[in-house]
């Protein structure tokens, strides 16, 4: 901080000093109180520019999707101000301190990079409260017109109309017309009645032919890129099998209420298929492996990717070390990850590092399907809807609930024998869940 001295002429200084002294003296006399200083102190407000935060090592940019606060509004410390959409997750940007939002430095749908200036906040300032979403601007009611300004009634209109003279055209039109004579009727041209189809033109179409163009989100673009990359890179092949779900459905029906009461989680079919898959992966380790360069990486753990449908697309959060978890623990993990996915709160750590994927299209009614491998994984298990079908049991045709399961695998890593063996093991475990306790 530098100080600067300003030279003022002596006459000016004396006049200013005299004026100030007179003002002070007059002020004290009027107030009738002890002299007080004419200085005041104010809180120093600090404007802070907030930048786009670091998202992850592999993410350097994103799309500014939503501003949750507008300039002039009050913000609390750590309150979410904006949301940045990336290829994988939504990144919230929070206020560093309480204050007032001063300015947006980027617009919605702009591409922003890490470290870029995003918004300005004035710490400690008081802003306006955010308007409620359902608040609508009040429409100004027009003042009611007095009775004299209202539209005249029919009888008034009739009274206001001038009475036409007998020679006026209106008087002639109001008189009933005399019937035409015989000669006039004979001379009048005869009009032929046209068919209804000819008299009416083509009926106008009522169907809409509108089009709507919506920009693809970053997540949708990334999903499309990865799926196409999987088709181009992996030697994909799919094999199928059918599972009699009677035993598993009986077990679930018997214990689901007790599990819900004791553990506050619903016992579904996903936990059984997850456990059966981890046991089958022990026997077929190639299904839990991946290719890195010219090497195959085998793992003695299973990080299970579970496909979850969200409004923005399909995501695959990971259940870590699924091979060490029981039915209830797996259900708890899946329920927690599913809630985070639907709320848009998944982190990169939640979705990275999966070794095997399970996708349950049956919840949407799918009967058959060939899931796509989630690279760099080697295989993905697809579950489908349960339908009653006639099957042969001990030489008798009976109706059983049947699910078709599919395994899409990378033929570069797995041979057909290994893939079929994997499905057979899953089938055996699901059709007799007690076997999973002995494995």
Coordinates of C-alpha atoms in Angstrom, one line a residue:
X1 CA 0.0 0.0 0.0
X2 CA 1.5 3.4 -1.0
X3 CA 0.5 6.8 0.4
X4 CA 0.2 9.9 -1.8
X5 CA 0.5 13.4 -0.5
X6 CA -1.6 16.2 -2.2
X7 CA -0.6 19.8 -2.0
X8 CA -3.5 22.2 -1.2
X9 CA -3.0 26.0 -1.3
X10 CA -2.8 27.6 2.1
X11 CA -5.9 29.8 1.5
X12 CA -8.0 26.8 0.5
X13 CA -6.7 24.9 3.6
X14 CA -7.7 27.7 5.9
X15 CA -11.2 28.0 4.4
X16 CA -11.8 24.3 4.6
X17 CA -10.6 24.2 8.2
X18 CA -12.8 27.1 9.1
X19 CA -15.8 25.5 7.4
X20 CA -15.3 22.2 9.2
X21 CA -14.9 23.8 12.5
X22 CA -18.1 25.8 12.1
X23 CA -20.0 22.7 11.0
X24 CA -18.8 20.7 14.0
X25 CA -19.6 23.5 16.4
X26 CA -23.1 23.9 15.0
X27 CA -23.7 20.2 15.1
X28 CA -22.7 19.9 18.7
X29 CA -25.0 22.8 19.7
X30 CA -28.0 21.3 17.9
X31 CA -27.5 17.9 19.3
X32 CA -26.9 19.1 22.8
X33 CA -24.7 16.2 23.5
X34 CA -21.0 15.5 23.9
X35 CA -19.0 15.7 20.7
X36 CA -18.8 12.5 18.7
X37 CA -16.6 11.4 15.8
X38 CA -18.0 11.6 12.3
X39 CA -16.5 8.4 11.2
X40 CA -18.1 5.0 10.9
X41 CA -16.8 1.4 10.3
X42 CA -18.1 -1.1 7.8
X43 CA -17.4 -4.8 7.3
X44 CA -15.0 -5.4 4.5
X45 CA -16.6 -7.8 1.9
X46 CA -14.3 -10.0 0.0
X47 CA -15.2 -11.1 -3.6
X48 CA -13.9 -14.6 -4.4
X49 CA -13.7 -16.2 -7.8
X50 CA -14.5 -20.0 -7.6
X51 CA -12.9 -22.2 -10.3
X52 CA -14.0 -25.5 -11.8
X53 CA -12.8 -28.1 -9.3
X54 CA -10.5 -31.0 -10.0
X55 CA -12.7 -34.0 -11.0
X56 CA -10.4 -36.9 -11.6
X57 CA -7.1 -37.8 -13.3
X58 CA -8.8 -38.9 -16.5
X59 CA -11.4 -36.0 -16.6
X60 CA -10.2 -32.6 -17.6
X61 CA -13.5 -31.0 -18.8
X62 CA -17.2 -31.3 -18.6
X63 CA -20.5 -29.6 -19.5
X64 CA -22.0 -27.0 -17.1
X65 CA -25.4 -28.6 -16.9
X66 CA -27.3 -26.5 -14.3
X67 CA -27.0 -23.4 -12.3
X68 CA -28.8 -24.0 -8.9
X69 CA -28.2 -20.4 -7.7
X70 CA -28.7 -17.1 -9.6
X71 CA -26.8 -13.8 -9.1
X72 CA -28.0 -11.9 -6.1
X73 CA -29.1 -14.9 -4.2
X74 CA -27.8 -15.8 -0.8
X75 CA -25.7 -19.0 -0.5
X76 CA -24.7 -21.0 2.5
X77 CA -21.2 -22.5 3.1
X78 CA -20.8 -25.7 1.1
X79 CA -24.1 -25.2 -0.6
X80 CA -24.2 -26.6 -4.2
X81 CA -24.1 -23.8 -6.7
X82 CA -23.8 -25.7 -10.0
X83 CA -23.6 -29.1 -11.5
X84 CA -21.0 -30.2 -14.1
X85 CA -21.8 -33.2 -16.2
X86 CA -18.8 -35.4 -17.2
X87 CA -18.4 -38.6 -19.2
X88 CA -19.1 -40.7 -16.1
X89 CA -20.5 -38.7 -13.2
X90 CA -22.1 -35.4 -12.2
X91 CA -19.7 -33.2 -10.3
X92 CA -21.2 -30.7 -7.8
X93 CA -19.6 -27.3 -7.3
X94 CA -20.1 -25.9 -3.8
X95 CA -19.7 -22.4 -2.3
X96 CA -16.5 -22.0 -0.3
X97 CA -18.2 -19.7 2.3
X98 CA -21.6 -18.1 3.1
X99 CA -22.4 -14.9 1.2
X100 CA -24.0 -13.7 -2.0
X101 CA -23.6 -15.0 -5.5
X102 CA -22.4 -12.0 -7.6
X103 CA -21.8 -13.3 -11.1
X104 CA -21.9 -16.3 -13.4
X105 CA -18.8 -16.7 -15.5
X106 CA -20.1 -19.4 -17.7
X107 CA -23.5 -20.4 -19.2
X108 CA -25.4 -23.6 -19.0
X109 CA -24.4 -26.1 -21.7
X110 CA -20.9 -24.5 -22.0
X111 CA -17.9 -26.8 -21.9
X112 CA -15.7 -25.9 -18.9
X113 CA -12.2 -27.1 -18.0
X114 CA -10.6 -27.8 -14.7
X115 CA -9.2 -24.5 -13.2
X116 CA -11.5 -22.3 -15.3
X117 CA -13.2 -19.4 -13.5
X118 CA -16.8 -20.4 -12.9
X119 CA -18.5 -17.8 -10.6
X120 CA -17.9 -15.0 -8.2
X121 CA -19.2 -15.0 -4.6
X122 CA -19.1 -12.1 -2.1
X123 CA -18.3 -13.7 1.2
X124 CA -20.3 -12.4 4.2
X125 CA -22.8 -10.4 2.0
X126 CA -26.5 -10.8 2.4
X127 CA -28.3 -11.8 -0.7
X128 CA -31.9 -12.4 -1.7
X129 CA -33.7 -15.6 -0.8
X130 CA -34.1 -18.0 -3.8
X131 CA -37.6 -17.9 -5.2
X132 CA -39.8 -20.9 -4.7
X133 CA -40.1 -23.1 -7.7
X134 CA -43.9 -23.0 -7.7
X135 CA -44.1 -19.3 -7.3
X136 CA -45.7 -17.7 -10.3
X137 CA -45.7 -13.9 -11.0
X138 CA -49.0 -12.5 -10.0
X139 CA -51.0 -11.3 -12.9
X140 CA -52.4 -7.8 -12.4
X141 CA -56.2 -8.0 -12.3
X142 CA -57.9 -5.5 -14.5
X143 CA -60.2 -3.2 -12.7
X144 CA -63.8 -4.1 -13.1
X145 CA -65.6 -1.8 -15.5
X146 CA -68.6 0.0 -14.1
X147 CA -72.0 -0.9 -15.2
X148 CA -72.2 2.1 -17.6
X149 CA -69.1 0.8 -19.4
X150 CA -70.4 -2.7 -19.9
X151 CA -71.6 -3.8 -23.3
X152 CA -75.1 -2.7 -24.0
X153 CA -77.9 -5.3 -23.7
X154 CA -79.8 -6.4 -26.7
X155 CA -82.7 -4.2 -25.9
X156 CA -80.4 -1.2 -25.5
X157 CA -78.8 -1.9 -28.8
X158 CA -82.2 -2.0 -30.5
X159 CA -83.0 1.3 -28.9
X160 CA -79.8 2.8 -30.2
X161 CA -80.3 1.7 -33.8
X162 CA -81.8 4.4 -36.0
X163 CA -85.2 3.6 -37.3
X164 CA -84.9 3.1 -41.1
X165 CA -87.1 5.0 -43.4
X166 CA -89.7 3.1 -45.5
X167 CA -87.6 3.8 -48.6
X168 CA -84.4 2.5 -47.1
X169 CA -82.9 -0.9 -48.3
X170 CA -83.1 -2.4 -44.9
X171 CA -86.8 -1.9 -44.9
X172 CA -87.1 -3.6 -48.2
X173 CA -85.0 -6.5 -47.0
X174 CA -87.1 -6.9 -43.9
X175 CA -90.4 -7.4 -45.9
X176 CA -91.3 -11.0 -46.7
X177 CA -90.5 -11.8 -50.4
X178 CA -93.4 -12.7 -52.6
X179 CA -93.3 -16.2 -54.1
X180 CA -91.9 -16.5 -57.6
X181 CA -94.3 -16.7 -60.5
X182 CA -94.7 -19.8 -62.7
X183 CA -92.7 -18.2 -65.5
X184 CA -89.8 -17.3 -63.2
X185 CA -89.6 -20.8 -61.8
X186 CA -89.4 -22.3 -65.3
X187 CA -86.6 -19.9 -66.3
X188 CA -84.5 -20.6 -63.2
X189 CA -81.5 -23.0 -63.9
X190 CA -81.8 -26.5 -62.3
X191 CA -79.0 -27.4 -59.9
X192 CA -78.0 -31.0 -59.8
X193 CA -77.2 -32.5 -56.4
X194 CA -73.6 -33.6 -56.0
X195 CA -72.6 -36.7 -54.2
X196 CA -71.3 -36.2 -50.7
X197 CA -67.8 -37.5 -51.7
X198 CA -67.5 -34.8 -54.5
X199 CA -69.0 -31.9 -52.5
X200 CA -66.5 -32.4 -49.6
X201 CA -62.7 -31.8 -50.0
X202 CA -60.1 -34.1 -48.5
X203 CA -60.2 -34.3 -44.8
X204 CA -57.2 -32.5 -43.2
X205 CA -54.8 -34.8 -41.4
X206 CA -54.7 -34.5 -37.6
X207 CA -51.5 -36.5 -36.9
X208 CA -48.4 -34.6 -35.8
X209 CA -45.2 -34.6 -37.9
X210 CA -43.1 -32.6 -35.5
X211 CA -39.4 -33.4 -34.7
X212 CA -37.5 -32.7 -31.6
X213 CA -33.7 -32.5 -31.5
X214 CA -31.9 -33.0 -28.2
X215 CA -28.2 -32.8 -27.7
X216 CA -26.7 -36.0 -26.4
X217 CA -25.4 -35.8 -22.9
X218 CA -21.7 -36.5 -22.2
X219 CA -22.6 -39.7 -20.4
X220 CA -24.7 -40.9 -23.3
X221 CA -21.9 -40.1 -25.7
X222 CA -19.5 -42.0 -23.5
X223 CA -21.7 -45.0 -23.2
X224 CA -22.1 -45.1 -27.0
X225 CA -18.4 -44.8 -27.5
X226 CA -17.6 -47.6 -25.0
X227 CA -20.2 -50.0 -26.4
X228 CA -18.9 -49.6 -29.9
X229 CA -15.4 -50.0 -28.7
X230 CA -16.4 -53.3 -27.1
X231 CA -17.9 -54.6 -30.3
X232 CA -14.8 -53.6 -32.2
X233 CA -12.2 -54.9 -29.7
X234 CA -13.7 -58.1 -28.2
X235 CA -14.4 -61.4 -30.0
X236 CA -17.9 -61.5 -28.5
X237 CA -20.0 -64.7 -28.4
X238 CA -23.1 -65.4 -26.4
X239 CA -24.3 -68.7 -25.0
X240 CA -27.7 -69.4 -23.2
X241 CA -29.2 -71.7 -20.6
X242 CA -32.5 -72.1 -18.8
X243 CA -32.9 -72.1 -15.0
X244 CA -35.8 -73.6 -13.0
X245 CA -36.4 -70.8 -10.4
X246 CA -38.7 -72.9 -8.1
X247 CA -36.2 -73.5 -5.3
X248 CA -34.9 -70.0 -5.2
X249 CA -38.4 -68.5 -5.3
X250 CA -39.5 -70.7 -2.5
X251 CA -36.4 -69.7 -0.4
X252 CA -37.0 -66.1 -1.0
X253 CA -40.7 -66.3 -0.2
X254 CA -39.9 -68.0 3.1
X255 CA -37.2 -65.6 4.4
X256 CA -37.8 -62.3 2.7
X257 CA -40.0 -60.9 5.6
X258 CA -37.5 -61.9 8.3
X259 CA -34.6 -60.4 6.3
X260 CA -36.6 -57.2 5.8
X261 CA -37.5 -57.0 9.5
X262 CA -34.0 -57.8 10.8
X263 CA -31.7 -56.1 8.2
X264 CA -34.1 -53.5 6.6
X265 CA -33.3 -54.7 3.1
X266 CA -35.3 -56.6 0.5
X267 CA -34.1 -60.1 -0.4
X268 CA -34.1 -60.3 -4.2
X269 CA -32.8 -62.6 -6.8
X270 CA -29.7 -60.4 -7.6
X271 CA -27.9 -61.5 -4.5
X272 CA -28.3 -65.2 -5.3
X273 CA -27.0 -64.7 -8.9
X274 CA -24.1 -62.6 -7.6
X275 CA -23.1 -65.3 -5.1
X276 CA -23.5 -68.0 -7.7
X277 CA -21.4 -66.1 -10.2
X278 CA -18.6 -65.5 -7.7
X279 CA -18.5 -69.3 -7.0
X280 CA -18.5 -70.1 -10.7
X281 CA -15.7 -67.6 -11.3
X282 CA -13.5 -69.5 -8.9
X283 CA -13.8 -72.5 -11.2
X284 CA -13.5 -70.5 -14.4
X285 CA -11.0 -67.8 -13.5
X286 CA -10.7 -66.7 -17.2
X287 CA -14.2 -65.2 -16.9
X288 CA -12.8 -62.9 -14.2
X289 CA -9.7 -61.9 -16.1
X290 CA -8.8 -59.2 -18.6
X291 CA -6.3 -58.6 -21.4
X292 CA -3.7 -55.9 -20.9
X293 CA -1.4 -55.6 -23.9
X294 CA 0.0 -59.1 -24.6
X295 CA -0.7 -60.3 -21.0
X296 CA -3.7 -61.9 -19.3
X297 CA -4.4 -60.5 -15.8
X298 CA -6.0 -63.1 -13.5
X299 CA -7.6 -62.0 -10.2
X300 CA -8.3 -63.9 -7.0
X301 CA -11.0 -61.4 -6.0
X302 CA -14.3 -60.4 -7.6
X303 CA -15.3 -56.8 -8.0
X304 CA -18.8 -57.2 -9.3
X305 CA -20.3 -54.5 -11.6
X306 CA -24.0 -54.3 -11.3
X307 CA -25.9 -52.6 -14.1
X308 CA -28.3 -49.9 -12.9
X309 CA -30.7 -48.0 -15.2
X310 CA -30.9 -44.3 -14.5
X311 CA -32.6 -41.4 -16.4
X312 CA -29.2 -40.5 -17.9
X313 CA -28.3 -44.0 -19.0
X314 CA -27.0 -47.3 -17.8
X315 CA -24.3 -47.2 -15.1
X316 CA -22.3 -50.0 -13.5
X317 CA -21.4 -49.4 -9.9
X318 CA -19.1 -51.9 -8.3
X319 CA -19.6 -54.2 -5.3
X320 CA -16.1 -54.7 -4.0
X321 CA -14.9 -58.2 -2.9
X322 CA -18.2 -59.8 -3.7
X323 CA -16.7 -63.2 -3.2
X324 CA -16.5 -62.6 0.6
X325 CA -20.1 -61.3 1.0
X326 CA -23.2 -63.2 1.9
X327 CA -26.7 -62.7 0.5
X328 CA -27.7 -60.0 2.9
X329 CA -24.5 -58.1 2.5
X330 CA -24.7 -58.1 -1.3
X331 CA -28.3 -56.9 -1.1
X332 CA -27.2 -54.0 1.1
X333 CA -24.4 -53.0 -1.2
X334 CA -26.6 -53.2 -4.3
X335 CA -29.4 -51.2 -2.6
X336 CA -27.0 -48.5 -1.5
X337 CA -25.3 -48.2 -4.9
X338 CA -28.7 -48.2 -6.7
X339 CA -29.9 -45.3 -4.6
X340 CA -26.7 -43.3 -5.2
X341 CA -27.1 -44.0 -8.9
X342 CA -30.7 -42.8 -9.1
X343 CA -29.8 -39.7 -7.0
X344 CA -26.8 -38.9 -9.3
X345 CA -24.4 -39.2 -6.4
X346 CA -22.1 -41.9 -7.7
X347 CA -18.4 -41.2 -7.6
X348 CA -15.7 -42.4 -9.9
X349 CA -14.5 -44.8 -7.2
X350 CA -18.0 -46.4 -7.2
X351 CA -17.8 -47.3 -10.8
X352 CA -14.1 -48.1 -11.5
X353 CA -12.3 -51.4 -11.3
X354 CA -15.1 -54.0 -12.0
X355 CA -14.0 -57.5 -13.0
X356 CA -17.3 -59.1 -14.0
X357 CA -20.8 -57.7 -14.7
X358 CA -24.3 -58.8 -14.1
X359 CA -27.2 -57.1 -15.9
X360 CA -30.8 -57.8 -15.1
X361 CA -33.0 -56.9 -18.0
X362 CA -35.8 -59.1 -16.6
X363 CA -37.0 -56.3 -14.4
X364 CA -38.2 -54.6 -17.6
X365 CA -39.7 -57.7 -19.1
X366 CA -36.9 -58.9 -21.3
X367 CA -37.2 -62.6 -22.3
X368 CA -33.9 -63.0 -24.2
X369 CA -30.9 -60.7 -24.9
X370 CA -27.2 -60.6 -25.7
X371 CA -25.5 -58.2 -23.3
X372 CA -22.4 -56.4 -24.4
X373 CA -19.1 -56.9 -22.6
X374 CA -18.0 -54.1 -20.3
X375 CA -14.4 -53.7 -21.4
X376 CA -11.8 -54.5 -20.2
X377 CA -13.8 -57.3 -18.6
X378 CA -14.0 -60.7 -20.2
X379 CA -17.7 -61.6 -19.7
X380 CA -21.1 -60.3 -18.7
X381 CA -24.1 -62.3 -17.3
X382 CA -27.6 -61.3 -18.5
X383 CA -30.7 -62.2 -16.4
X384 CA -34.2 -62.1 -17.9
X385 CA -37.8 -62.3 -16.9
X386 CA -39.3 -65.4 -15.2
X387 CA -42.1 -67.1 -17.1
X388 CA -44.1 -70.2 -16.4
X389 CA -43.2 -72.9 -19.0
X390 CA -43.9 -76.6 -19.5
X391 CA -40.9 -78.6 -18.6
X392 CA -40.2 -82.3 -18.2
X393 CA -39.4 -83.4 -14.7
X394 CA -38.9 -87.1 -14.0
X395 CA -40.7 -88.0 -17.2
X396 CA -43.6 -85.8 -16.4
X397 CA -44.6 -82.5 -18.0
X398 CA -45.0 -79.9 -15.4
X399 CA -45.2 -76.1 -15.3
X400 CA -42.3 -74.4 -13.7
X401 CA -41.0 -70.8 -13.5
X402 CA -38.1 -70.5 -15.9
X403 CA -35.5 -67.8 -16.5
X404 CA -33.3 -67.7 -19.5
X405 CA -29.7 -66.5 -18.7
X406 CA -27.1 -65.4 -21.2
X407 CA -23.3 -65.1 -21.0
X408 CA -21.6 -62.9 -23.5
X409 CA -17.9 -63.6 -23.3
X410 CA -14.7 -62.6 -25.1
X411 CA -13.6 -65.5 -27.1
X412 CA -10.0 -64.3 -27.0
X413 CA -10.0 -65.3 -23.3
X414 CA -12.6 -68.0 -22.9
X415 CA -13.3 -71.0 -25.0
X416 CA -16.8 -72.3 -25.5
X417 CA -16.3 -75.1 -23.0
X418 CA -15.4 -72.7 -20.3
X419 CA -18.3 -70.4 -21.0
X420 CA -20.8 -73.2 -21.1
X421 CA -19.4 -74.7 -17.9
X422 CA -19.7 -71.3 -16.2
X423 CA -23.4 -71.1 -17.1
X424 CA -24.0 -74.7 -16.0
X425 CA -22.5 -73.9 -12.6
X426 CA -24.7 -70.9 -12.1
X427 CA -27.7 -73.0 -13.1
X428 CA -26.8 -75.6 -10.6
X429 CA -26.4 -73.2 -7.7
X430 CA -29.6 -71.3 -8.4
X431 CA -31.7 -74.5 -8.9
X432 CA -30.4 -75.7 -5.5
X433 CA -29.3 -72.7 -3.4
X434 CA -28.1 -75.1 -0.6
X435 CA -25.1 -76.0 -2.8
X436 CA -23.8 -72.4 -2.3
X437 CA -23.4 -73.2 1.4
X438 CA -21.2 -76.1 0.6
X439 CA -18.9 -74.4 -1.9

